[in-house]
Amino acid sequence: MHENKYLTIYHDLISRIRRGEWKAYDKLPSEHELAARYETSRETIRKALHLLSEHGYIQKMKGKGSIVLDVGKYDFPVSGLVSFKELAQTMKQPVRTIVHELAIIKPDRELRQHLRASSKDEVWKVVRVREIGGERIILDKDFFLKKHVPLLTKEICEDSIYEYLETKLHLPISFAKKEISVDEATDEDRRYLDLHGDDRVVVVKNYVYLSNAALFQYTESRHRLDKFRFVDFARRK
């Protein structure tokens, strides 16, 4: 139990930072003060602070102690294939999905290229806004080949399309290819998102495949630049 005390302290400090007990650029209490507060050794506190620094919550500055960094961002996994509903379950703030468009369309030339579709194919177009903590943060534009997804409803789109595809249609969603860029905000971005004057958005293009390597979905996910960090995990072999 004693070995894991620094992890308990680490998670408690994260909770306090996220609740706003210490804001960005505030100085954390000293190691001595934290050791007294948590009734532990300074070595245990150092381990907890090291983890906070490694995960981007604080910056340890010589002679100044530990400075809290801006954590008003949300982690969005780059390499994972995770639905927004699954991500929302890890967030502390209220979330909401707003469906602005749900329609079957004939793909234009650009969309046919993205989906490797023919002019005879029909495509579901789903436009949704993700609201987090009362702010419209993400604009998701999803396109599904109708031959793989014969039916969608507004209720499904408001909840979780992936949950429906996997549990009801039993589609074997397998892997995705992603492209990430920072683009100029469009009129559509300004209409749907709370950009607060920002003129750029982070764009994640997602090409999603089934287990038989069939491409069935193309998504353009447009994120407010100041609210998201894209995270991955890498290990040097």
PDB file of N, CA, C and O in Angstrom, residues 108-117 207 215:
ATOM      1  N   ASP A 108     -20.205  13.259 -54.370  1.00  0.00           N
ATOM      2  CA  ASP A 108     -19.546  13.986 -55.450  1.00  0.00           C
ATOM      3  C   ASP A 108     -18.180  13.344 -55.708  1.00  0.00           C
ATOM      4  O   ASP A 108     -17.792  12.354 -55.067  1.00  0.00           O
ATOM      5  N   ARG A 109     -17.450  13.920 -56.618  1.00  0.00           N
ATOM      6  CA  ARG A 109     -16.183  13.311 -57.041  1.00  0.00           C
ATOM      7  C   ARG A 109     -15.199  13.197 -55.874  1.00  0.00           C
ATOM      8  O   ARG A 109     -14.548  12.160 -55.694  1.00  0.00           O
ATOM      9  N   GLU A 110     -15.096  14.240 -55.066  1.00  0.00           N
ATOM     10  CA  GLU A 110     -14.151  14.233 -53.951  1.00  0.00           C
ATOM     11  C   GLU A 110     -14.513  13.162 -52.924  1.00  0.00           C
ATOM     12  O   GLU A 110     -13.657  12.409 -52.451  1.00  0.00           O
ATOM     13  N   LEU A 111     -15.809  13.064 -52.614  1.00  0.00           N
ATOM     14  CA  LEU A 111     -16.243  12.074 -51.640  1.00  0.00           C
ATOM     15  C   LEU A 111     -16.090  10.648 -52.175  1.00  0.00           C
ATOM     16  O   LEU A 111     -15.757   9.723 -51.430  1.00  0.00           O
ATOM     17  N   ARG A 112     -16.307  10.480 -53.475  1.00  0.00           N
ATOM     18  CA  ARG A 112     -16.098   9.156 -54.079  1.00  0.00           C
ATOM     19  C   ARG A 112     -14.639   8.725 -53.930  1.00  0.00           C
ATOM     20  O   ARG A 112     -14.344   7.566 -53.671  1.00  0.00           O
ATOM     21  N   GLN A 113     -13.733   9.686 -54.050  1.00  0.00           N
ATOM     22  CA  GLN A 113     -12.313   9.376 -53.890  1.00  0.00           C
ATOM     23  C   GLN A 113     -12.009   8.984 -52.445  1.00  0.00           C
ATOM     24  O   GLN A 113     -11.263   8.029 -52.190  1.00  0.00           O
ATOM     25  N   HIS A 114     -12.582   9.725 -51.494  1.00  0.00           N
ATOM     26  CA  HIS A 114     -12.352   9.427 -50.082  1.00  0.00           C
ATOM     27  C   HIS A 114     -12.859   8.032 -49.712  1.00  0.00           C
ATOM     28  O   HIS A 114     -12.229   7.304 -48.942  1.00  0.00           O
ATOM     29  N   LEU A 115     -14.027   7.660 -50.247  1.00  0.00           N
ATOM     30  CA  LEU A 115     -14.667   6.403 -49.878  1.00  0.00           C
ATOM     31  C   LEU A 115     -14.419   5.275 -50.875  1.00  0.00           C
ATOM     32  O   LEU A 115     -14.925   4.167 -50.680  1.00  0.00           O
ATOM     33  N   ARG A 116     -13.677   5.588 -51.941  1.00  0.00           N
ATOM     34  CA  ARG A 116     -13.471   4.618 -53.026  1.00  0.00           C
ATOM     35  C   ARG A 116     -14.825   4.116 -53.534  1.00  0.00           C
ATOM     36  O   ARG A 116     -15.033   2.914 -53.767  1.00  0.00           O
ATOM     37  N   ALA A 117     -15.737   5.041 -53.668  1.00  0.00           N
ATOM     38  CA  ALA A 117     -17.108   4.714 -54.057  1.00  0.00           C
ATOM     39  C   ALA A 117     -17.299   4.950 -55.552  1.00  0.00           C
ATOM     40  O   ALA A 117     -16.497   5.613 -56.217  1.00  0.00           O
ATOM     41  N   TYR A 207     -10.241   7.490 -42.086  1.00  0.00           N
ATOM     42  CA  TYR A 207     -10.695   6.492 -43.045  1.00  0.00           C
ATOM     43  C   TYR A 207     -10.803   5.176 -42.279  1.00  0.00           C
ATOM     44  O   TYR A 207      -9.780   4.648 -41.808  1.00  0.00           O
ATOM     45  N   LEU A 215     -13.197  -0.343 -46.957  1.00  0.00           N
ATOM     46  CA  LEU A 215     -13.387   1.012 -46.450  1.00  0.00           C
ATOM     47  C   LEU A 215     -14.889   1.311 -46.421  1.00  0.00           C
ATOM     48  O   LEU A 215     -15.565   1.190 -47.440  1.00  0.00           O
TER      49      LEU A 215
END
